[in-house]
Amino acid sequence: MPEDELEDLPGVGPATADKLVENGFESYQSIAVASPGEMSNTADIGESSASDIINAARDAADVGGFETGATVLERRQEIGKLSWQIDEVDDLLGGGIETQSITEVYGEFGSGKSQVTHQMAVNVQLPPENGGLDGGCIFVDSEDTFRPERIDDMVRGLDDEILAEEMERREIEGTPGDDEAMEELIAAFLDQIHVAKAFNSNHQILLAEKAKELAGEHEESEWPIRIVCVDSLTAHFRAEYVGRGELAERQQKLNKHLHDLMRLGDLYNTAILVTNQVASNPDSYFGDPTQAIGGNILGHASTFRIYLRKSKGNKRIVRLVDAPNLADGEAVMRVQGEGLKPE
């Protein structure tokens, strides 16, 4: 939204409009869903003025009121589903990873969490008829897991028919059997993955805010941001806030971070995919003692929770632990050199 339209809000002059835009409040909707305290702290605007601006934006953007279930159903038609390219997993998830939702994937080391984020960074770029969302990816890397070589493997692992269609769509001359054409196609896929390494929890929170700006910049482009991957969500928080005395502060910061990601997904119709570490519950006498860290804050914030666990060889069990509209269940996939594949 152009800055001069923000000036239509009561109390917003040119200087205030500049502050709002510089701090990511670029539309009526992004202002309407902010809190006065947040706007006051980030945009250096008095809390009373921020409250007036937010209320005016809510009226202008027509948010915050009640609507019928039929209207909600109609709006949900805009939600995209990102395919895993594995029928059994897609069926388990009701079609794939949803936009405007947080999907959490947790599991022990080596269970395939980072493989899922890399695969989705590739799949999201495919057109809807091939299970993608015709969009780009933002990858927040907190554990030094992102590897462009893995993207290379996974692009090569796509079906030849899909590869040929992608070459035609991206105006690359050649065939999947042509090495030079494949290198050009892989470079095109990598160009639509925006990677940032998070050095600590504060930096990670900042990167989520920057991701919102980047999504806004690409909103009207040929490749809008359709997935944000955070691998892993909890590593820095777990390392920096140790012991029960620091638990409350850790959970508060994690809660803010999750709400920033939620807002990004809602504003730009983007899927949020986060990986999570696990701990072993010593009080568990029966069943699997593995539990996701992050507590109830993360449990309530995640729309879909997926537990990955190792099986024989390269097999992985994908278990849907929690979803608002789907039954719990399990599916099997393989983690192979060319990516995630059916059993």
XYZ file of C-alpha atoms in Angstrom:
343
model
C 0.000 0.000 0.000
C 1.436 3.426 -0.887
C 2.479 5.627 2.033
C 0.057 8.442 1.128
C -2.902 6.116 1.885
C -1.629 5.592 5.442
C -1.933 9.335 5.913
C -5.706 8.938 5.557
C -5.714 7.416 9.058
C -6.360 9.921 11.898
C -3.122 11.060 13.512
C -0.885 9.804 10.701
C 1.101 12.533 8.975
C 4.012 12.132 6.536
C 6.605 11.598 9.311
C 4.478 8.997 11.115
C 3.687 7.241 7.835
C 7.431 6.987 7.149
C 8.020 5.466 10.612
C 5.226 2.958 10.107
C 6.461 1.819 6.696
C 10.088 1.592 7.864
C 8.999 -0.745 10.656
C 6.871 -3.042 8.511
C 3.422 -1.485 9.058
C 2.722 -0.996 5.364
C -0.996 -1.738 5.113
C -4.189 -1.156 7.064
C -4.317 -4.870 7.820
C -0.772 -5.061 9.237
C -1.579 -2.072 11.483
C -4.982 -3.466 12.481
C -3.513 -6.702 13.885
C -0.739 -4.945 15.859
C -0.906 -4.109 19.556
C -0.410 -0.517 20.821
C 2.612 -1.602 22.852
C 4.244 -3.306 19.878
C 3.707 -0.324 17.598
C 4.909 2.087 20.266
C 8.126 0.136 20.822
C 8.988 -0.621 17.206
C 7.842 2.555 15.436
C 8.593 5.076 18.214
C 4.986 6.298 18.422
C 3.235 7.159 21.691
C 1.074 4.301 22.964
C -2.078 6.440 23.037
C -1.506 7.580 19.438
C -0.719 4.007 18.416
C -4.020 2.835 19.904
C -5.975 5.467 17.936
C -4.176 4.560 14.702
C -4.823 0.835 15.225
C -8.529 1.371 15.921
C -8.888 3.499 12.793
C -7.049 0.854 10.730
C -9.368 -1.835 12.096
C -12.389 0.131 10.910
C -10.810 0.807 7.523
C -9.627 -2.783 7.007
C -12.889 -4.237 8.352
C -11.170 -6.704 10.685
C -12.079 -7.858 14.149
C -15.830 -8.317 13.655
C -17.949 -11.440 13.573
C -18.803 -13.245 10.343
C -20.832 -16.285 9.402
C -19.408 -19.760 9.057
C -20.256 -19.618 5.334
C -18.051 -16.526 4.969
C -15.212 -18.279 6.796
C -15.600 -21.294 4.498
C -15.456 -19.038 1.444
C -12.295 -17.346 2.703
C -10.698 -20.710 3.406
C -10.904 -21.479 -0.305
C -7.898 -19.154 -0.651
C -5.777 -21.421 1.545
C -3.184 -23.369 -0.416
C -1.995 -26.938 0.186
C 1.654 -27.760 -0.404
C 2.161 -31.373 -1.421
C 4.920 -33.595 -0.026
C 4.754 -35.465 -3.381
C 4.003 -38.574 -1.299
C 0.357 -39.634 -1.595
C 0.211 -41.403 1.759
C 1.534 -38.352 3.635
C -0.633 -35.909 1.678
C -3.720 -38.006 2.488
C -2.747 -37.964 6.178
C -2.456 -34.154 6.111
C -5.610 -33.484 4.129
C -3.714 -32.521 0.984
C -0.412 -31.200 2.353
C 0.980 -28.312 4.371
C -1.548 -25.463 4.699
C -0.871 -21.794 4.137
C -1.948 -19.405 6.929
C -0.996 -22.083 9.466
C 2.019 -23.133 11.513
C 3.091 -26.720 10.884
C 5.549 -28.084 13.441
C 7.729 -31.086 12.616
C 9.570 -32.578 15.575
C 11.730 -35.626 16.087
C 15.103 -36.803 17.309
C 18.412 -36.122 15.560
C 18.543 -37.729 12.121
C 14.797 -38.298 11.828
C 14.547 -36.160 8.684
C 13.290 -32.769 9.911
C 15.753 -30.744 7.824
C 15.078 -32.996 4.847
C 11.416 -31.957 5.028
C 12.279 -28.229 5.035
C 14.602 -28.629 2.033
C 12.012 -30.659 0.122
C 9.284 -28.074 0.752
C 11.618 -25.288 -0.416
C 11.680 -27.137 -3.753
C 8.057 -28.301 -3.902
C 6.616 -24.849 -3.140
C 7.987 -23.548 -6.448
C 5.979 -26.008 -8.526
C 2.600 -24.960 -9.975
C -0.598 -26.030 -8.149
C -1.335 -28.754 -10.697
C 1.952 -30.391 -9.621
C 1.317 -29.928 -5.909
C 3.145 -26.633 -5.425
C 2.106 -23.064 -4.677
C 3.901 -21.176 -7.447
C 5.970 -19.289 -4.892
C 9.305 -18.727 -3.231
C 10.709 -19.756 0.135
C 12.276 -17.979 3.106
C 14.615 -20.249 5.087
C 15.681 -19.159 8.585
C 18.634 -21.386 9.494
C 19.484 -21.565 13.205
C 21.481 -24.808 13.189
C 23.578 -24.418 10.038
C 21.475 -27.024 8.260
C 20.741 -25.398 4.903
C 22.689 -26.994 2.082
C 22.258 -25.837 -1.525
C 23.727 -29.182 -2.586
C 20.692 -30.872 -1.065
C 18.398 -28.640 -3.110
C 20.415 -29.762 -6.158
C 19.741 -33.419 -5.271
C 16.039 -32.837 -4.719
C 15.472 -30.896 -7.929
C 17.178 -33.705 -9.853
C 14.959 -36.143 -7.966
C 11.747 -34.638 -9.362
C 9.802 -36.579 -11.957
C 11.173 -36.077 -15.501
C 7.815 -34.804 -16.706
C 7.755 -32.164 -13.963
C 11.362 -31.190 -14.760
C 10.500 -30.747 -18.452
C 7.503 -28.565 -17.540
C 9.652 -26.466 -15.202
C 12.248 -25.898 -17.909
C 9.561 -24.740 -20.319
C 7.911 -22.548 -17.676
C 11.214 -20.897 -16.742
C 12.239 -20.576 -20.407
C 15.250 -22.857 -20.116
C 16.267 -24.535 -23.351
C 17.058 -28.219 -23.109
C 15.795 -31.435 -21.551
C 16.191 -33.102 -18.134
C 18.946 -35.218 -19.658
C 20.932 -32.126 -20.632
C 23.492 -31.313 -17.890
C 23.749 -27.635 -18.798
C 19.967 -27.187 -18.784
C 19.704 -28.974 -15.428
C 22.352 -26.720 -13.882
C 20.407 -23.685 -15.094
C 17.168 -25.083 -13.661
C 18.772 -25.832 -10.278
C 20.149 -22.268 -10.167
C 16.621 -20.982 -10.900
C 15.220 -22.989 -7.969
C 17.974 -21.726 -5.650
C 17.253 -18.128 -6.701
C 13.783 -18.392 -5.159
C 15.052 -19.587 -1.761
C 16.006 -16.678 0.522
C 18.289 -17.936 3.296
C 19.393 -16.192 6.499
C 21.424 -17.700 9.310
C 20.200 -16.875 12.824
C 23.101 -16.427 15.265
C 21.026 -16.245 18.477
C 17.401 -16.055 19.607
C 17.208 -12.248 19.350
C 18.583 -12.387 15.816
C 16.081 -15.122 14.958
C 13.202 -12.942 16.178
C 14.553 -10.053 14.085
C 14.770 -12.300 11.021
C 11.062 -13.156 11.390
C 10.312 -9.435 11.196
C 12.602 -9.088 8.171
C 10.847 -12.068 6.601
C 7.558 -10.166 6.836
C 9.151 -7.241 4.979
C 10.542 -9.570 2.306
C 7.144 -11.241 1.881
C 5.585 -7.794 1.440
C 8.135 -6.866 -1.227
C 7.396 -10.051 -3.175
C 3.622 -10.038 -2.694
C 2.843 -8.773 -6.204
C 5.841 -10.405 -7.895
C 5.979 -13.490 -10.112
C 7.266 -15.474 -7.123
C 5.401 -14.438 -3.946
C 6.672 -15.989 -0.716
C 4.527 -19.035 -0.045
C 6.506 -20.824 2.674
C 8.724 -19.769 5.563
C 10.897 -22.556 7.011
C 12.526 -22.149 10.426
C 15.054 -24.915 11.118
C 15.038 -25.156 14.028
C 12.617 -22.965 15.927
C 13.832 -23.829 19.415
C 17.604 -24.512 19.255
C 18.771 -21.024 20.297
C 16.041 -20.593 22.917
C 16.964 -23.952 24.431
C 20.678 -23.135 24.552
C 20.384 -19.570 25.871
C 17.697 -20.002 28.546
C 18.826 -22.799 30.831
C 17.131 -23.806 34.065
C 13.736 -23.167 35.603
C 14.649 -19.607 36.566
C 14.859 -18.617 32.901
C 11.874 -20.618 31.710
C 9.318 -17.793 31.945
C 11.446 -15.361 29.915
C 12.198 -18.039 27.325
C 8.525 -18.856 26.866
C 7.572 -15.173 26.572
C 10.126 -14.599 23.822
C 9.169 -17.808 22.057
C 5.513 -16.772 22.224
C 6.270 -13.399 20.599
C 8.331 -15.114 17.900
C 5.494 -17.527 17.108
C 2.959 -14.714 16.891
C 5.229 -12.819 14.476
C 5.338 -15.930 12.294
C 1.557 -16.418 12.580
C 0.937 -12.852 11.483
C 3.253 -13.275 8.500
C 1.345 -16.379 7.414
C -2.036 -14.679 7.740
C -1.047 -11.464 5.972
C 0.631 -13.057 2.956
C -1.130 -16.442 2.653
C 2.117 -18.189 3.519
C 2.758 -21.606 5.034
C 4.913 -21.562 8.173
C 6.974 -24.738 8.628
C 9.052 -25.017 11.799
C 11.189 -27.866 13.083
C 11.531 -28.597 16.770
C 13.930 -30.512 18.953
C 12.873 -33.163 21.429
C 13.696 -34.333 24.928
C 13.209 -37.658 26.640
C 10.633 -37.726 29.429
C 12.156 -39.743 32.313
C 8.723 -40.137 33.956
C 7.387 -42.110 31.010
C 7.225 -45.810 31.931
C 5.234 -46.935 28.922
C 5.309 -45.980 25.243
C 7.583 -43.505 23.494
C 9.282 -41.150 25.996
C 10.136 -38.617 23.270
C 8.396 -35.263 23.663
C 8.679 -31.979 21.797
C 10.222 -29.075 23.682
C 8.664 -25.622 23.811
C 5.858 -26.551 26.182
C 2.242 -25.489 25.849
C 3.203 -22.203 24.154
C 4.377 -24.061 21.053
C 1.736 -26.756 21.367
C -1.090 -24.220 21.234
C 0.526 -22.084 18.516
C 1.095 -24.962 16.084
C -1.937 -25.698 13.932
C -0.488 -29.040 12.846
C 2.034 -31.114 14.821
C 3.950 -33.865 13.052
C 6.234 -36.338 14.801
C 8.962 -37.933 12.678
C 10.645 -41.062 13.894
C 13.200 -43.423 12.447
C 12.295 -46.853 11.177
C 14.328 -49.503 9.327
C 16.978 -48.176 6.963
C 15.867 -44.985 5.240
C 12.216 -45.362 6.261
C 10.638 -42.670 8.424
C 7.273 -42.769 10.179
C 5.271 -39.549 9.761
C 2.771 -39.300 12.598
C 0.114 -36.586 12.734
C -0.139 -35.796 16.436
C -2.500 -32.833 16.402
C -4.681 -31.051 13.844
C -7.934 -29.078 14.192
C -9.797 -30.926 11.472
C -7.960 -34.207 10.855
C -7.769 -37.552 12.609
C -4.463 -38.678 14.103
C -2.648 -41.227 12.004
C 0.615 -42.376 10.502
C 2.227 -42.671 7.089
C 5.561 -44.016 5.871
C 8.110 -42.300 3.633
C 11.734 -42.785 2.645
C 14.573 -40.267 2.902
C 16.720 -40.957 -0.144
C 19.506 -39.249 -2.011
C 17.026 -37.636 -4.392
C 14.724 -36.443 -1.616
C 11.589 -37.616 0.180
C 9.949 -40.515 -1.606
C 7.040 -42.937 -1.091
C 7.681 -46.200 0.718
